[in-house]
PDB file of C-alpha atoms in Angstrom:
ATOM      1  CA  MET A  26      92.329 128.705  77.545  1.00  0.00           C
ATOM      2  CA  THR A  27      89.432 127.632  74.839  1.00  0.00           C
ATOM      3  CA  ALA A  28      85.930 127.697  76.494  1.00  0.00           C
ATOM      4  CA  ARG A  29      86.216 123.553  75.288  1.00  0.00           C
ATOM      5  CA  ASP A  30      89.153 123.989  77.798  1.00  0.00           C
ATOM      6  CA  SER A  31      87.312 125.268  80.792  1.00  0.00           C
ATOM      7  CA  GLU A  32      83.956 123.452  80.314  1.00  0.00           C
ATOM      8  CA  ALA A  33      86.296 119.390  79.921  1.00  0.00           C
ATOM      9  CA  PRO A  34      86.484 118.376  83.200  1.00  0.00           C
ATOM     10  CA  ARG A  35      89.882 117.740  85.092  1.00  0.00           C
ATOM     11  CA  PRO A  36      90.754 114.708  87.156  1.00  0.00           C
ATOM     12  CA  ARG A  37      93.180 116.162  90.003  1.00  0.00           C
ATOM     13  CA  GLY A  38      93.353 114.801  93.530  1.00  0.00           C
ATOM     14  CA  ARG A  39      93.096 111.479  93.081  1.00  0.00           C
ATOM     15  CA  LYS A  40      95.520 108.455  90.918  1.00  0.00           C
ATOM     16  CA  MET A  41      95.125 110.900  87.595  1.00  0.00           C
ATOM     17  CA  SER A  42      93.985 107.792  85.445  1.00  0.00           C
ATOM     18  CA  ALA A  43      91.589 106.300  88.392  1.00  0.00           C
ATOM     19  CA  ARG A  44      90.051 109.568  87.566  1.00  0.00           C
ATOM     20  CA  VAL A  45      90.001 109.927  83.943  1.00  0.00           C
ATOM     21  CA  GLY A  46      88.569 106.178  84.219  1.00  0.00           C
ATOM     22  CA  ASN A  47      86.256 107.206  86.344  1.00  0.00           C
ATOM     23  CA  LEU A  48      85.139 110.582  83.756  1.00  0.00           C
ATOM     24  CA  ILE A  49      85.055 108.207  81.172  1.00  0.00           C
ATOM     25  CA  ALA A  50      83.019 105.442  83.056  1.00  0.00           C
ATOM     26  CA  GLU A  51      80.069 107.626  84.248  1.00  0.00           C
ATOM     27  CA  LYS A  52      79.993 108.241  80.183  1.00  0.00           C
ATOM     28  CA  ILE A  53      79.117 104.773  79.729  1.00  0.00           C
ATOM     29  CA  PHE A  54      76.435 104.459  82.748  1.00  0.00           C
ATOM     30  CA  SER A  55      74.927 108.439  82.078  1.00  0.00           C
ATOM     31  CA  GLY A  56      74.364 106.938  77.881  1.00  0.00           C
ATOM     32  CA  GLY A  57      77.062 109.244  76.904  1.00  0.00           C
ATOM     33  CA  LEU A  58      79.243 106.825  74.977  1.00  0.00           C
ATOM     34  CA  VAL A  59      76.514 103.907  73.740  1.00  0.00           C
ATOM     35  CA  GLU A  60      77.431 100.514  74.257  1.00  0.00           C
ATOM     36  CA  GLY A  61      79.205  99.858  70.518  1.00  0.00           C
ATOM     37  CA  HIS A  62      80.713 102.685  70.565  1.00  0.00           C
ATOM     38  CA  ARG A  63      84.017 103.835  69.573  1.00  0.00           C
ATOM     39  CA  LEU A  64      85.775 105.528  72.491  1.00  0.00           C
ATOM     40  CA  PRO A  65      87.308 109.272  71.445  1.00  0.00           C
ATOM     41  CA  THR A  66      90.414 108.475  69.855  1.00  0.00           C
ATOM     42  CA  GLU A  67      93.637 108.671  72.337  1.00  0.00           C
ATOM     43  CA  LYS A  68      94.423 111.915  70.675  1.00  0.00           C
ATOM     44  CA  GLU A  69      90.897 113.662  72.042  1.00  0.00           C
ATOM     45  CA  MET A  70      91.655 112.257  75.296  1.00  0.00           C
ATOM     46  CA  ILE A  71      94.292 113.121  76.151  1.00  0.00           C
ATOM     47  CA  GLU A  72      93.077 116.862  74.577  1.00  0.00           C
ATOM     48  CA  GLU A  73      89.577 116.301  76.258  1.00  0.00           C
ATOM     49  CA  TYR A  74      91.360 115.593  79.740  1.00  0.00           C
ATOM     50  CA  ASP A  75      94.591 117.422  79.667  1.00  0.00           C
ATOM     51  CA  VAL A  76      97.036 114.261  80.931  1.00  0.00           C
ATOM     52  CA  GLY A  77      99.530 112.427  79.131  1.00  0.00           C
ATOM     53  CA  ARG A  78      99.277 109.598  76.996  1.00  0.00           C
ATOM     54  CA  THR A  79     100.169 106.902  79.875  1.00  0.00           C
ATOM     55  CA  THR A  80      97.681 108.092  81.568  1.00  0.00           C
ATOM     56  CA  VAL A  81      95.606 107.640  78.516  1.00  0.00           C
ATOM     57  CA  ARG A  82      96.278 103.760  78.472  1.00  0.00           C
ATOM     58  CA  GLU A  83      96.069 102.622  81.691  1.00  0.00           C
ATOM     59  CA  ALA A  84      92.488 104.377  82.567  1.00  0.00           C
ATOM     60  CA  LEU A  85      91.592 102.410  79.662  1.00  0.00           C
ATOM     61  CA  ARG A  86      93.402  99.499  81.195  1.00  0.00           C
ATOM     62  CA  LEU A  87      92.035 100.090  84.424  1.00  0.00           C
ATOM     63  CA  LEU A  88      88.503 100.210  82.315  1.00  0.00           C
ATOM     64  CA  GLU A  89      88.926  97.221  80.038  1.00  0.00           C
ATOM     65  CA  SER A  90      89.385  95.265  83.180  1.00  0.00           C
ATOM     66  CA  ARG A  91      86.425  96.064  85.324  1.00  0.00           C
ATOM     67  CA  ASP A  92      84.521  95.138  81.305  1.00  0.00           C
ATOM     68  CA  LEU A  93      83.594  98.963  80.792  1.00  0.00           C
ATOM     69  CA  VAL A  94      85.655  98.512  77.604  1.00  0.00           C
ATOM     70  CA  THR A  95      87.328  96.851  74.652  1.00  0.00           C
ATOM     71  CA  VAL A  96      90.283  97.644  72.628  1.00  0.00           C
ATOM     72  CA  LYS A  97      90.142  96.169  69.582  1.00  0.00           C
ATOM     73  CA  ALA A  98      93.748  96.495  67.116  1.00  0.00           C
ATOM     74  CA  GLY A  99      94.364  97.029  64.411  1.00  0.00           C
ATOM     75  CA  ILE A 100      93.014  99.883  61.743  1.00  0.00           C
ATOM     76  CA  GLY A 101      89.274 100.501  62.372  1.00  0.00           C
ATOM     77  CA  GLY A 102      89.944  99.363  66.203  1.00  0.00           C
ATOM     78  CA  GLY A 103      90.188 101.380  69.319  1.00  0.00           C
ATOM     79  CA  PRO A 104      88.450 101.432  72.694  1.00  0.00           C
ATOM     80  CA  ILE A 105      85.043 100.476  72.471  1.00  0.00           C
ATOM     81  CA  ALA A 106      81.658 101.056  75.208  1.00  0.00           C
ATOM     82  CA  LYS A 107      81.133  97.878  76.624  1.00  0.00           C
ATOM     83  CA  MET A 108      79.115  97.045  79.160  1.00  0.00           C
ATOM     84  CA  PRO A 109      79.490  94.574  82.517  1.00  0.00           C
ATOM     85  CA  GLN A 110      77.794  91.659  82.426  1.00  0.00           C
ATOM     86  CA  LEU A 111      76.730  89.183  85.509  1.00  0.00           C
ATOM     87  CA  GLU A 112      79.381  86.752  84.776  1.00  0.00           C
ATOM     88  CA  SER A 113      81.576  88.720  85.687  1.00  0.00           C
ATOM     89  CA  LEU A 114      81.058  89.180  88.827  1.00  0.00           C
ATOM     90  CA  GLY A 115      79.906  86.003  89.601  1.00  0.00           C
ATOM     91  CA  GLN A 116      83.833  85.299  88.391  1.00  0.00           C
ATOM     92  CA  THR A 117      84.928  88.321  90.576  1.00  0.00           C
ATOM     93  CA  MET A 118      82.723  86.480  93.417  1.00  0.00           C
ATOM     94  CA  LYS A 119      84.351  83.223  92.705  1.00  0.00           C
ATOM     95  CA  LEU A 120      87.676  84.803  93.513  1.00  0.00           C
ATOM     96  CA  PHE A 121      86.736  85.820  97.097  1.00  0.00           C
ATOM     97  CA  PHE A 122      84.927  81.494  97.176  1.00  0.00           C
ATOM     98  CA  GLN A 123      88.096  79.997  96.486  1.00  0.00           C
ATOM     99  CA  ILE A 124      90.490  82.151  98.732  1.00  0.00           C
ATOM    100  CA  ASN A 125      87.312  81.167 101.747  1.00  0.00           C
ATOM    101  CA  GLY A 126      87.461  77.850 100.825  1.00  0.00           C
ATOM    102  CA  ALA A 127      83.356  78.203  99.756  1.00  0.00           C
ATOM    103  CA  THR A 128      82.275  75.281  97.003  1.00  0.00           C
ATOM    104  CA  ILE A 129      79.078  75.210  95.094  1.00  0.00           C
ATOM    105  CA  SER A 130      77.369  73.090  97.673  1.00  0.00           C
ATOM    106  CA  ASP A 131      77.794  76.252 100.043  1.00  0.00           C
ATOM    107  CA  VAL A 132      75.831  78.326  96.922  1.00  0.00           C
ATOM    108  CA  ILE A 133      73.387  75.994  97.440  1.00  0.00           C
ATOM    109  CA  ASP A 134      72.623  76.452 100.978  1.00  0.00           C
ATOM    110  CA  VAL A 135      72.254  79.958 100.813  1.00  0.00           C
ATOM    111  CA  ARG A 136      69.863  79.486  97.643  1.00  0.00           C
ATOM    112  CA  LEU A 137      67.628  77.697  99.586  1.00  0.00           C
ATOM    113  CA  MET A 138      67.893  80.060 101.961  1.00  0.00           C
ATOM    114  CA  LEU A 139      66.982  83.470 100.187  1.00  0.00           C
ATOM    115  CA  GLU A 140      64.801  81.933  96.892  1.00  0.00           C
ATOM    116  CA  PRO A 141      61.862  80.970  99.139  1.00  0.00           C
ATOM    117  CA  ILE A 142      61.741  84.556 100.421  1.00  0.00           C
ATOM    118  CA  VAL A 143      62.366  86.200  96.614  1.00  0.00           C
ATOM    119  CA  ALA A 144      59.425  84.516  96.183  1.00  0.00           C
ATOM    120  CA  ARG A 145      57.383  85.447  99.100  1.00  0.00           C
ATOM    121  CA  ALA A 146      58.039  88.980  97.694  1.00  0.00           C
ATOM    122  CA  ALA A 147      57.717  88.213  94.617  1.00  0.00           C
ATOM    123  CA  ALA A 148      53.754  87.504  94.968  1.00  0.00           C
ATOM    124  CA  GLU A 149      53.209  91.157  96.177  1.00  0.00           C
ATOM    125  CA  THR A 150      54.601  93.142  93.500  1.00  0.00           C
ATOM    126  CA  ILE A 151      54.306  91.099  90.108  1.00  0.00           C
ATOM    127  CA  THR A 152      52.899  92.409  87.117  1.00  0.00           C
ATOM    128  CA  ASP A 153      50.395  90.468  84.449  1.00  0.00           C
ATOM    129  CA  HIS A 154      52.944  91.178  81.558  1.00  0.00           C
ATOM    130  CA  GLN A 155      56.151  88.936  84.226  1.00  0.00           C
ATOM    131  CA  LEU A 156      53.367  85.965  84.645  1.00  0.00           C
ATOM    132  CA  ASP A 157      52.518  86.688  80.827  1.00  0.00           C
ATOM    133  CA  VAL A 158      56.178  86.047  80.430  1.00  0.00           C
ATOM    134  CA  MET A 159      57.102  83.447  82.852  1.00  0.00           C
ATOM    135  CA  GLN A 160      54.173  81.262  81.364  1.00  0.00           C
ATOM    136  CA  GLY A 161      55.186  81.794  78.124  1.00  0.00           C
ATOM    137  CA  ALA A 162      59.054  80.207  79.284  1.00  0.00           C
ATOM    138  CA  LEU A 163      56.320  77.121  80.584  1.00  0.00           C
ATOM    139  CA  ASP A 164      54.786  76.299  78.210  1.00  0.00           C
ATOM    140  CA  ARG A 165      57.734  76.719  75.210  1.00  0.00           C
ATOM    141  CA  ILE A 166      59.608  74.739  78.548  1.00  0.00           C
ATOM    142  CA  VAL A 167      57.292  71.942  78.845  1.00  0.00           C
ATOM    143  CA  ASP A 168      55.942  71.857  74.619  1.00  0.00           C
ATOM    144  CA  ASP A 169      59.243  70.708  73.399  1.00  0.00           C
ATOM    145  CA  PRO A 170      60.880  69.480  76.479  1.00  0.00           C
ATOM    146  CA  HIS A 171      63.476  67.186  74.437  1.00  0.00           C
ATOM    147  CA  ASP A 172      65.681  70.017  73.064  1.00  0.00           C
ATOM    148  CA  HIS A 173      68.081  70.588  75.882  1.00  0.00           C
ATOM    149  CA  ASP A 174      69.236  74.629  74.369  1.00  0.00           C
ATOM    150  CA  ALA A 175      65.552  76.279  74.819  1.00  0.00           C
ATOM    151  CA  PHE A 176      64.967  73.974  78.599  1.00  0.00           C
ATOM    152  CA  GLN A 177      68.245  76.285  80.267  1.00  0.00           C
ATOM    153  CA  LEU A 178      67.065  79.534  78.020  1.00  0.00           C
ATOM    154  CA  ASN A 179      63.455  79.032  78.872  1.00  0.00           C
ATOM    155  CA  ASN A 180      64.104  77.843  81.988  1.00  0.00           C
ATOM    156  CA  ALA A 181      66.681  80.871  83.535  1.00  0.00           C
ATOM    157  CA  LEU A 182      63.573  83.764  81.366  1.00  0.00           C
ATOM    158  CA  PHE A 183      61.514  82.181  84.189  1.00  0.00           C
ATOM    159  CA  GLN A 184      63.795  82.261  87.210  1.00  0.00           C
ATOM    160  CA  ARG A 185      65.428  85.905  86.546  1.00  0.00           C
ATOM    161  CA  THR A 186      61.441  87.383  85.843  1.00  0.00           C
ATOM    162  CA  ILE A 187      60.948  85.822  89.436  1.00  0.00           C
ATOM    163  CA  TYR A 188      63.974  88.336  90.361  1.00  0.00           C
ATOM    164  CA  ASP A 189      62.942  91.578  88.291  1.00  0.00           C
ATOM    165  CA  ALA A 190      59.179  90.857  89.972  1.00  0.00           C
ATOM    166  CA  VAL A 191      60.733  92.425  92.933  1.00  0.00           C
ATOM    167  CA  GLY A 192      61.831  95.702  92.482  1.00  0.00           C
ATOM    168  CA  ASN A 193      65.273  95.187  94.229  1.00  0.00           C
ATOM    169  CA  PRO A 194      67.655  96.317  91.683  1.00  0.00           C
ATOM    170  CA  ALA A 195      70.681  95.110  94.809  1.00  0.00           C
ATOM    171  CA  LEU A 196      68.595  91.409  95.020  1.00  0.00           C
ATOM    172  CA  ARG A 197      68.057  90.873  91.635  1.00  0.00           C
ATOM    173  CA  ILE A 198      71.435  90.630  91.357  1.00  0.00           C
ATOM    174  CA  VAL A 199      73.077  88.709  94.132  1.00  0.00           C
ATOM    175  CA  MET A 200      70.141  86.354  93.098  1.00  0.00           C
ATOM    176  CA  GLU A 201      70.649  85.621  89.259  1.00  0.00           C
ATOM    177  CA  THR A 202      74.628  85.957  90.497  1.00  0.00           C
ATOM    178  CA  LEU A 203      73.874  82.881  92.927  1.00  0.00           C
ATOM    179  CA  TRP A 204      72.081  80.888  90.269  1.00  0.00           C
ATOM    180  CA  LEU A 205      74.437  81.332  87.149  1.00  0.00           C
ATOM    181  CA  LEU A 206      76.907  80.055  89.719  1.00  0.00           C
ATOM    182  CA  VAL A 207      74.988  77.538  91.146  1.00  0.00           C
ATOM    183  CA  ARG A 208      74.312  77.158  86.799  1.00  0.00           C
ATOM    184  CA  ASP A 209      78.555  76.750  85.736  1.00  0.00           C
ATOM    185  CA  ALA A 210      78.321  73.754  87.893  1.00  0.00           C
ATOM    186  CA  GLU A 211      75.399  71.837  86.005  1.00  0.00           C
ATOM    187  CA  PRO A 212      76.013  69.097  83.770  1.00  0.00           C
ATOM    188  CA  SER A 213      76.313  69.810  79.918  1.00  0.00           C
ATOM    189  CA  GLU A 214      72.521  68.449  80.715  1.00  0.00           C
ATOM    190  CA  HIS A 215      69.998  67.793  82.251  1.00  0.00           C
ATOM    191  CA  PRO A 216      68.351  63.693  82.636  1.00  0.00           C
ATOM    192  CA  LEU A 217      64.392  64.539  80.998  1.00  0.00           C
ATOM    193  CA  ALA A 218      63.039  62.894  83.838  1.00  0.00           C
ATOM    194  CA  THR A 219      64.798  66.016  85.776  1.00  0.00           C
ATOM    195  CA  ARG A 220      63.603  68.630  83.040  1.00  0.00           C
ATOM    196  CA  LEU A 221      59.940  67.364  83.629  1.00  0.00           C
ATOM    197  CA  ASP A 222      59.689  67.945  87.392  1.00  0.00           C
ATOM    198  CA  ALA A 223      61.354  70.917  87.174  1.00  0.00           C
ATOM    199  CA  ALA A 224      58.542  72.433  84.329  1.00  0.00           C
ATOM    200  CA  GLU A 225      55.611  70.996  86.539  1.00  0.00           C
ATOM    201  CA  LEU A 226      57.142  72.821  89.638  1.00  0.00           C
ATOM    202  CA  GLN A 227      57.506  76.097  88.274  1.00  0.00           C
ATOM    203  CA  SER A 228      53.639  75.292  87.123  1.00  0.00           C
ATOM    204  CA  ASP A 229      52.927  75.113  91.295  1.00  0.00           C
ATOM    205  CA  LEU A 230      55.150  78.327  91.175  1.00  0.00           C
ATOM    206  CA  LEU A 231      53.630  79.285  88.572  1.00  0.00           C
ATOM    207  CA  GLU A 232      50.209  79.553  89.814  1.00  0.00           C
ATOM    208  CA  SER A 233      50.982  80.728  93.336  1.00  0.00           C
ATOM    209  CA  LEU A 234      51.780  83.432  91.417  1.00  0.00           C
ATOM    210  CA  ARG A 235      49.040  84.573  89.853  1.00  0.00           C
ATOM    211  CA  ARG A 236      47.412  83.584  92.500  1.00  0.00           C
ATOM    212  CA  ARG A 237      48.659  86.611  94.357  1.00  0.00           C
ATOM    213  CA  ASP A 238      49.706  84.523  97.555  1.00  0.00           C
ATOM    214  CA  PRO A 239      52.829  85.303  99.218  1.00  0.00           C
ATOM    215  CA  ASP A 240      52.662  81.812 101.640  1.00  0.00           C
ATOM    216  CA  ALA A 241      51.546  80.322  98.914  1.00  0.00           C
ATOM    217  CA  ALA A 242      54.661  81.039  96.797  1.00  0.00           C
ATOM    218  CA  GLU A 243      56.761  81.087  99.689  1.00  0.00           C
ATOM    219  CA  ALA A 244      56.055  77.065 100.232  1.00  0.00           C
ATOM    220  CA  ALA A 245      55.688  76.874  95.963  1.00  0.00           C
ATOM    221  CA  MET A 246      59.557  78.281  96.566  1.00  0.00           C
ATOM    222  CA  GLN A 247      61.010  76.032  98.664  1.00  0.00           C
ATOM    223  CA  VAL A 248      59.760  72.989  97.141  1.00  0.00           C
ATOM    224  CA  PHE A 249      61.509  73.493  94.487  1.00  0.00           C
ATOM    225  CA  VAL A 250      64.488  75.009  95.516  1.00  0.00           C
ATOM    226  CA  GLU A 251      64.808  71.119  98.010  1.00  0.00           C
ATOM    227  CA  ARG A 252      64.315  69.108  95.288  1.00  0.00           C
ATOM    228  CA  SER A 253      66.425  71.404  93.103  1.00  0.00           C
ATOM    229  CA  ALA A 254      69.360  70.496  95.793  1.00  0.00           C
ATOM    230  CA  ARG A 255      68.770  66.915  96.316  1.00  0.00           C
ATOM    231  CA  TYR A 256      69.453  66.513  93.136  1.00  0.00           C
ATOM    232  CA  TYR A 257      72.643  68.127  92.745  1.00  0.00           C
ATOM    233  CA  ARG A 258      73.300  66.487  95.787  1.00  0.00           C
ATOM    234  CA  ARG A 259      72.243  62.158  95.223  1.00  0.00           C
ATOM    235  CA  HIS A 260      74.299  62.845  91.473  1.00  0.00           C
ATOM    236  CA  LEU A 261      76.941  66.061  91.327  1.00  0.00           C
ATOM    237  CA  ALA A 262      78.319  65.449  95.224  1.00  0.00           C
ATOM    238  CA  ASP A 263      81.648  64.745  93.592  1.00  0.00           C
ATOM    239  CA  ILE A 264      81.145  68.456  91.351  1.00  0.00           C
ATOM    240  CA  ILE A 265      79.177  70.507  94.096  1.00  0.00           C
ATOM    241  CA  SER A 266      81.733  69.719  97.065  1.00  0.00           C
ATOM    242  CA  GLN A 267      84.574  71.001  95.570  1.00  0.00           C
ATOM    243  CA  PRO A 268      85.768  74.448  96.497  1.00  0.00           C
ATOM    244  CA  VAL A 269      84.839  77.062  94.108  1.00  0.00           C
ATOM    245  CA  LYS A 270      87.530  77.267  91.397  1.00  0.00           C
ATOM    246  CA  TRP A 271      88.054  80.806  89.890  1.00  0.00           C
ATOM    247  CA  GLU A 272      89.930  81.377  86.221  1.00  0.00           C
ATOM    248  CA  LEU A 273      90.682  83.809  84.105  1.00  0.00           C
TER     249      LEU A 273
END
């Protein structure tokens, strides 16, 4: 047995492909495999994990299904490390929503309950830098409200910064995924008046966060999400009342 063989992990005890997949995933999570970089060759992984070709290929298929690996075909291709995006979690949530008959209206109801709580928490932990990020996003919306793409981009930045400010990654992931689910149901372009109204309400929310006032932040977010929900239910009732549909 070589030194390399004695140090290499030898997956045993459960389905071999899952064990190998977990070992590769751990390298990605730990930074040993950087996103966008090519994984070892199939031959190298067979030797490293002391398994057969079928096991390695099945492990890569499992990782690809979890968005941790993408497999490029052709010369110079092969498995490439990647990190999953929140859209992937959204797709999984859509699957369970469809099975249980949930609608986007149901998702909006959850946001109505949670967003004010998140704003209250953020008021106590938000940093000056995060406030500046939100102010910059809001300024860009107001500077050119006719640019809908810029509105979408900066509105997302504004919202995500609030989630980040709470300092709880589990909460951030849940809240941003719920936000993405509602965004995916939106029309191709919001009316200008709706964008301007949203910016005004966000300005009030930002001011309350700047004062580090939890009560004011909660109240301002309550107004914002209620106004948003009213817009969806008045103008997009047919869309948000339909069961969420999962698609590949």
